[in-house]
Each structure stands twice: as C-alpha cells, then as structure tokens.
Amino acid sequence: MSRSGYCAHLCAALSAMVVVAVGTGCGSGTPDPADDPLPPGSYVLVANAQTSDLRVLDASTWKGYGDPIEVGPIPSDVVASPVGDRAYVVSPTASVVTVVDLATRRTLGDPIRVGTYPAGIVVSPDGRRIYVAGGETDDVRAYDTTTHRMVGAPMKIGDAPGGLAISADGRWIFATSQYQNDVRVIDTDALAVVGNPIVVGKAPTRAAVSPDGRRVYVANANSDDVSVIDTATRQVVGEPIPVGRYPTGIATSADGRRVFVAGQNSNDVRVIDAETLRITGEPIGTGAAPAQMTTSTDGHLLYIANIYSDDVTTIDTRTLRTTDSGPVGRTPRGVAVVTK
C-alpha cells in the first residue's frame, strides 16, 4: 500500500471509532498533583481516543487518581517506563509522543516529534530509549528518554510497520510490516535491521516475545491467526494458529506457558498453549472491540482495553476468571500498568 493509501486507511479507521476528539486538561482539579504525588501501589494507565487524555486509575478500585491528563489528539498507544515514573502516549494523527510524569500527572516538555502516523512503541528495559514505528514513513526510530532527541538514523521497515516487541534483554526488536506480511528484526546495539524479512500471516499488527526470548508470537489481523517465530533460526514454527476475528492484541503469561490473543471483532480472548501451539479452553468474553492488552508487573493479571464499551477487562492469567473495570473514559485504545 502506498503512503497516501496508508494515511487514508488509518484516518478512516480512526474516524469510524472517534466521532470527536476534545482535550480534557489536567487544570486545577483536586488533588493537586504538585502537592499530592502518586503514592506507592499499582495503577492502570488508559489512553482514551475520543477525549484525547490519559487516565491514571487505581488497579484495585478503578478509581481515577487526579484529573484526566491532556495528551496529543486521538491517542492510540501508551507504554510506561520500567520504573514507573514516565508514560509515553502515541498520537498517530499528530505524529507525536507525549511524555507524562506519573508522579505529578503532568506532561513533560513539548511532545516528541516522531515518524509520520506512528503505529507502535516500546521502551528499552533500562528505560533509556523509546522506539517508535512510523506507519507512513515506513521506519522505526529510537529516542533518548532524557533528551527526547532521536538516536541514530531511522531504520527502514517494509511497508507500514505497526507492532513492536522487544526482548527482555533489550537487544532485539521485532517489527511487523503490515502490508508486506512479514516481521523485521532490529539489532538495538547497531540500530540496524538485520537478516531477512520473516514471512507471517496477513496484516501482522502486534507481536509479543516469550519471557525466555526463544519465540515471538505475531497477531495477524487479516488472516485471523497467530504466527510463531523461533528467534534462534528466525523461521516460522508450525502452522498458523487460528484465533478470534481480527486479532489486534497479544501477550504472554509470566511463565511463558500461555499466549493471550484479543479478537477485536469477536469480542473475546483466545488462549494458546505455548507447548502444543494449540488453542486451549473456551474463548474468554471481553467488552466490545478488545484491542490492546498488557500484563501486570507480576504477570498474574491481563488488562484489555475495550474500544466500544469504554472499559477494561481484567483476566486472572492463572484461573482465567474475568472482572470488569467499569467506565474508564471514552474510546480507550491504549493500556499500560505501573507498580510504584
């Protein structure tokens, strides 16, 4: 697909989900972040597309801590630093990443200008860099989290890179090329793409690396399946695994024995047994249009943002039981978890 075609495709998708995007500022609400720093605990961060804000919610009670934080327009992704002091929020239509200080719930400096129509973001395990996929500039760019400046040169990634997954040691990034149906491997030491493209299913959108780093699981939105890559051989293992309709979220359990895949058009999560590479159990129902997902720090809970029902589904990764957050904002697309 051409760059103009990608832009039109993404704009149409955003317009279908978001009728209007208005900012909700942090203003002078109570409590005042300057006088009431975020206390120790676990928090869920939710990026809401329709109101262009980030909400900090207590992971136990789902009560908001402070006012919604105004970020860039129509945010799509949020990730947190490893120590939980920063959040990075992606706004595709503005081609920026907003940096939020979670202690004060205020934005830090100007938004970081990134590649055109950013479509994915990861943070290095040491917190020193973020990597952002430019969906229309067909590249991945690295940024220093202290200076907010780009490090090195843009790394070209096929056509419309979307999902990024980083290994636990931070050495490798696996980037999906949505319109060339493959995955590219980035060496973060060299800041270069290495090896040959790895062919997967149709329109790979998201990826997850197993905790031991031996496999990468790739959600293929247009073929409704998951491809499995052996990171040592950089070859696909076995046949594609059928999952729910239009899979757009994927995560692994802390022990690596299960893989969770959200089907945006089937309103469920399917569970893959990582040993047999087959679906296990029944689909787990979620809210309407589950999209991105993330796990708690200890890996025992899975959080899934539901675009159309304005809530987050929580799944206990050991018992597979679900709970519902209740309202978390308008059109939640990005979700992350921090523990302080």
PDB file of C-alpha atoms in Angstrom, residues 3-106:
ATOM      1  CA  ARG A   3       1.935   6.015   1.941  1.00  0.00           C
ATOM      2  CA  SER A   4      -1.098   8.056   0.934  1.00  0.00           C
ATOM      3  CA  GLY A   5      -3.129   4.849   0.965  1.00  0.00           C
ATOM      4  CA  TYR A   6      -1.949   4.039   4.454  1.00  0.00           C
ATOM      5  CA  CYS A   7      -2.870   7.526   5.627  1.00  0.00           C
ATOM      6  CA  ALA A   8      -6.364   7.234   4.169  1.00  0.00           C
ATOM      7  CA  HIS A   9      -6.790   3.762   5.669  1.00  0.00           C
ATOM      8  CA  LEU A  10      -5.762   4.871   9.152  1.00  0.00           C
ATOM      9  CA  CYS A  11      -7.766   8.096   9.034  1.00  0.00           C
ATOM     10  CA  ALA A  12     -10.885   6.148   8.043  1.00  0.00           C
ATOM     11  CA  ALA A  13     -10.350   3.690  10.896  1.00  0.00           C
ATOM     12  CA  LEU A  14      -9.890   6.471  13.420  1.00  0.00           C
ATOM     13  CA  SER A  15     -12.927   8.353  12.150  1.00  0.00           C
ATOM     14  CA  ALA A  16     -15.060   5.239  12.485  1.00  0.00           C
ATOM     15  CA  MET A  17     -14.108   4.876  16.151  1.00  0.00           C
ATOM     16  CA  VAL A  18     -13.938   8.507  17.189  1.00  0.00           C
ATOM     17  CA  VAL A  19     -16.668  10.988  16.415  1.00  0.00           C
ATOM     18  CA  VAL A  20     -14.937  13.934  18.024  1.00  0.00           C
ATOM     19  CA  ALA A  21     -11.658  14.423  19.864  1.00  0.00           C
ATOM     20  CA  VAL A  22     -11.581  17.104  22.528  1.00  0.00           C
ATOM     21  CA  GLY A  23      -8.927  17.803  25.140  1.00  0.00           C
ATOM     22  CA  THR A  24      -9.633  17.322  28.817  1.00  0.00           C
ATOM     23  CA  GLY A  25      -6.968  19.272  30.661  1.00  0.00           C
ATOM     24  CA  CYS A  26      -5.441  18.429  33.986  1.00  0.00           C
ATOM     25  CA  GLY A  27      -6.213  22.013  35.059  1.00  0.00           C
ATOM     26  CA  SER A  28      -6.587  22.747  38.738  1.00  0.00           C
ATOM     27  CA  GLY A  29      -8.503  19.626  39.797  1.00  0.00           C
ATOM     28  CA  THR A  30      -8.281  18.011  43.209  1.00  0.00           C
ATOM     29  CA  PRO A  31      -5.931  16.603  44.340  1.00  0.00           C
ATOM     30  CA  ASP A  32      -3.278  18.998  43.067  1.00  0.00           C
ATOM     31  CA  PRO A  33      -0.519  16.757  41.589  1.00  0.00           C
ATOM     32  CA  ALA A  34       2.186  19.124  42.836  1.00  0.00           C
ATOM     33  CA  ASP A  35       1.028  18.613  46.418  1.00  0.00           C
ATOM     34  CA  ASP A  36      -0.099  15.002  46.142  1.00  0.00           C
ATOM     35  CA  PRO A  37       2.465  12.785  44.392  1.00  0.00           C
ATOM     36  CA  LEU A  38       1.336   9.376  43.246  1.00  0.00           C
ATOM     37  CA  PRO A  39       1.590   7.053  46.280  1.00  0.00           C
ATOM     38  CA  PRO A  40       3.012   3.510  46.136  1.00  0.00           C
ATOM     39  CA  GLY A  41       0.701   0.982  44.519  1.00  0.00           C
ATOM     40  CA  SER A  42      -0.388  -0.466  41.178  1.00  0.00           C
ATOM     41  CA  TYR A  43      -2.015   1.718  38.554  1.00  0.00           C
ATOM     42  CA  VAL A  44      -3.614   1.183  35.182  1.00  0.00           C
ATOM     43  CA  LEU A  45      -2.923   3.823  32.529  1.00  0.00           C
ATOM     44  CA  VAL A  46      -5.614   4.222  29.888  1.00  0.00           C
ATOM     45  CA  ALA A  47      -5.277   6.355  26.752  1.00  0.00           C
ATOM     46  CA  ASN A  48      -8.714   7.490  25.582  1.00  0.00           C
ATOM     47  CA  ALA A  49      -9.036   8.405  21.917  1.00  0.00           C
ATOM     48  CA  GLN A  50     -12.277  10.358  21.979  1.00  0.00           C
ATOM     49  CA  THR A  51     -11.271  12.715  24.776  1.00  0.00           C
ATOM     50  CA  SER A  52      -7.550  12.790  23.975  1.00  0.00           C
ATOM     51  CA  ASP A  53      -6.487  12.094  27.524  1.00  0.00           C
ATOM     52  CA  LEU A  54      -4.572   9.703  29.742  1.00  0.00           C
ATOM     53  CA  ARG A  55      -6.201   8.461  32.929  1.00  0.00           C
ATOM     54  CA  VAL A  56      -4.358   7.061  35.941  1.00  0.00           C
ATOM     55  CA  LEU A  57      -6.571   4.500  37.699  1.00  0.00           C
ATOM     56  CA  ASP A  58      -6.036   2.549  40.893  1.00  0.00           C
ATOM     57  CA  ALA A  59      -5.636  -1.086  39.771  1.00  0.00           C
ATOM     58  CA  SER A  60      -7.636  -2.384  42.751  1.00  0.00           C
ATOM     59  CA  THR A  61     -10.539   0.053  42.956  1.00  0.00           C
ATOM     60  CA  TRP A  62     -10.515   1.542  39.425  1.00  0.00           C
ATOM     61  CA  LYS A  63     -10.881   4.989  40.934  1.00  0.00           C
ATOM     62  CA  GLY A  64      -9.158   7.739  38.999  1.00  0.00           C
ATOM     63  CA  TYR A  65      -6.214   9.389  40.688  1.00  0.00           C
ATOM     64  CA  GLY A  66      -6.350  13.083  39.852  1.00  0.00           C
ATOM     65  CA  ASP A  67      -7.868  14.581  36.737  1.00  0.00           C
ATOM     66  CA  PRO A  68      -7.505  13.189  33.205  1.00  0.00           C
ATOM     67  CA  ILE A  69      -4.215  14.330  31.658  1.00  0.00           C
ATOM     68  CA  GLU A  70      -4.465  16.101  28.326  1.00  0.00           C
ATOM     69  CA  VAL A  71      -2.209  14.475  25.706  1.00  0.00           C
ATOM     70  CA  GLY A  72      -1.926  14.621  21.920  1.00  0.00           C
ATOM     71  CA  PRO A  73      -5.032  14.165  19.758  1.00  0.00           C
ATOM     72  CA  ILE A  74      -6.698  10.754  19.424  1.00  0.00           C
ATOM     73  CA  PRO A  75      -4.065   8.710  21.308  1.00  0.00           C
ATOM     74  CA  SER A  76      -3.673   5.085  20.267  1.00  0.00           C
ATOM     75  CA  ASP A  77      -0.888   3.592  22.416  1.00  0.00           C
ATOM     76  CA  VAL A  78       0.619   4.076  25.846  1.00  0.00           C
ATOM     77  CA  VAL A  79       3.669   2.458  27.431  1.00  0.00           C
ATOM     78  CA  ALA A  80       5.323   3.062  30.794  1.00  0.00           C
ATOM     79  CA  SER A  81       8.966   3.211  31.785  1.00  0.00           C
ATOM     80  CA  PRO A  82      10.310   0.142  33.619  1.00  0.00           C
ATOM     81  CA  VAL A  83      10.446   2.002  36.957  1.00  0.00           C
ATOM     82  CA  GLY A  84       7.004   3.513  36.512  1.00  0.00           C
ATOM     83  CA  ASP A  85       7.982   7.186  36.527  1.00  0.00           C
ATOM     84  CA  ARG A  86       7.041   8.074  32.942  1.00  0.00           C
ATOM     85  CA  ALA A  87       4.309   7.294  30.433  1.00  0.00           C
ATOM     86  CA  TYR A  88       4.692   7.700  26.683  1.00  0.00           C
ATOM     87  CA  VAL A  89       1.483   8.293  24.728  1.00  0.00           C
ATOM     88  CA  VAL A  90       1.299   7.976  20.927  1.00  0.00           C
ATOM     89  CA  SER A  91      -0.903  10.255  18.800  1.00  0.00           C
ATOM     90  CA  PRO A  92      -0.897   8.995  15.180  1.00  0.00           C
ATOM     91  CA  THR A  93      -2.734  11.923  13.564  1.00  0.00           C
ATOM     92  CA  ALA A  94      -0.302  14.464  15.053  1.00  0.00           C
ATOM     93  CA  SER A  95       2.792  12.253  14.651  1.00  0.00           C
ATOM     94  CA  VAL A  96       3.884  12.902  18.240  1.00  0.00           C
ATOM     95  CA  VAL A  97       4.568  11.116  21.516  1.00  0.00           C
ATOM     96  CA  THR A  98       3.516  12.930  24.695  1.00  0.00           C
ATOM     97  CA  VAL A  99       5.658  12.298  27.783  1.00  0.00           C
ATOM     98  CA  VAL A 100       3.841  12.272  31.139  1.00  0.00           C
ATOM     99  CA  ASP A 101       5.465  12.475  34.576  1.00  0.00           C
ATOM    100  CA  LEU A 102       3.392   9.979  36.544  1.00  0.00           C
ATOM    101  CA  ALA A 103       4.409  11.325  39.954  1.00  0.00           C
ATOM    102  CA  THR A 104       2.817  14.705  39.228  1.00  0.00           C
ATOM    103  CA  ARG A 105       0.489  13.643  36.389  1.00  0.00           C
ATOM    104  CA  ARG A 106       1.771  16.461  34.197  1.00  0.00           C
TER     105      ARG A 106
END
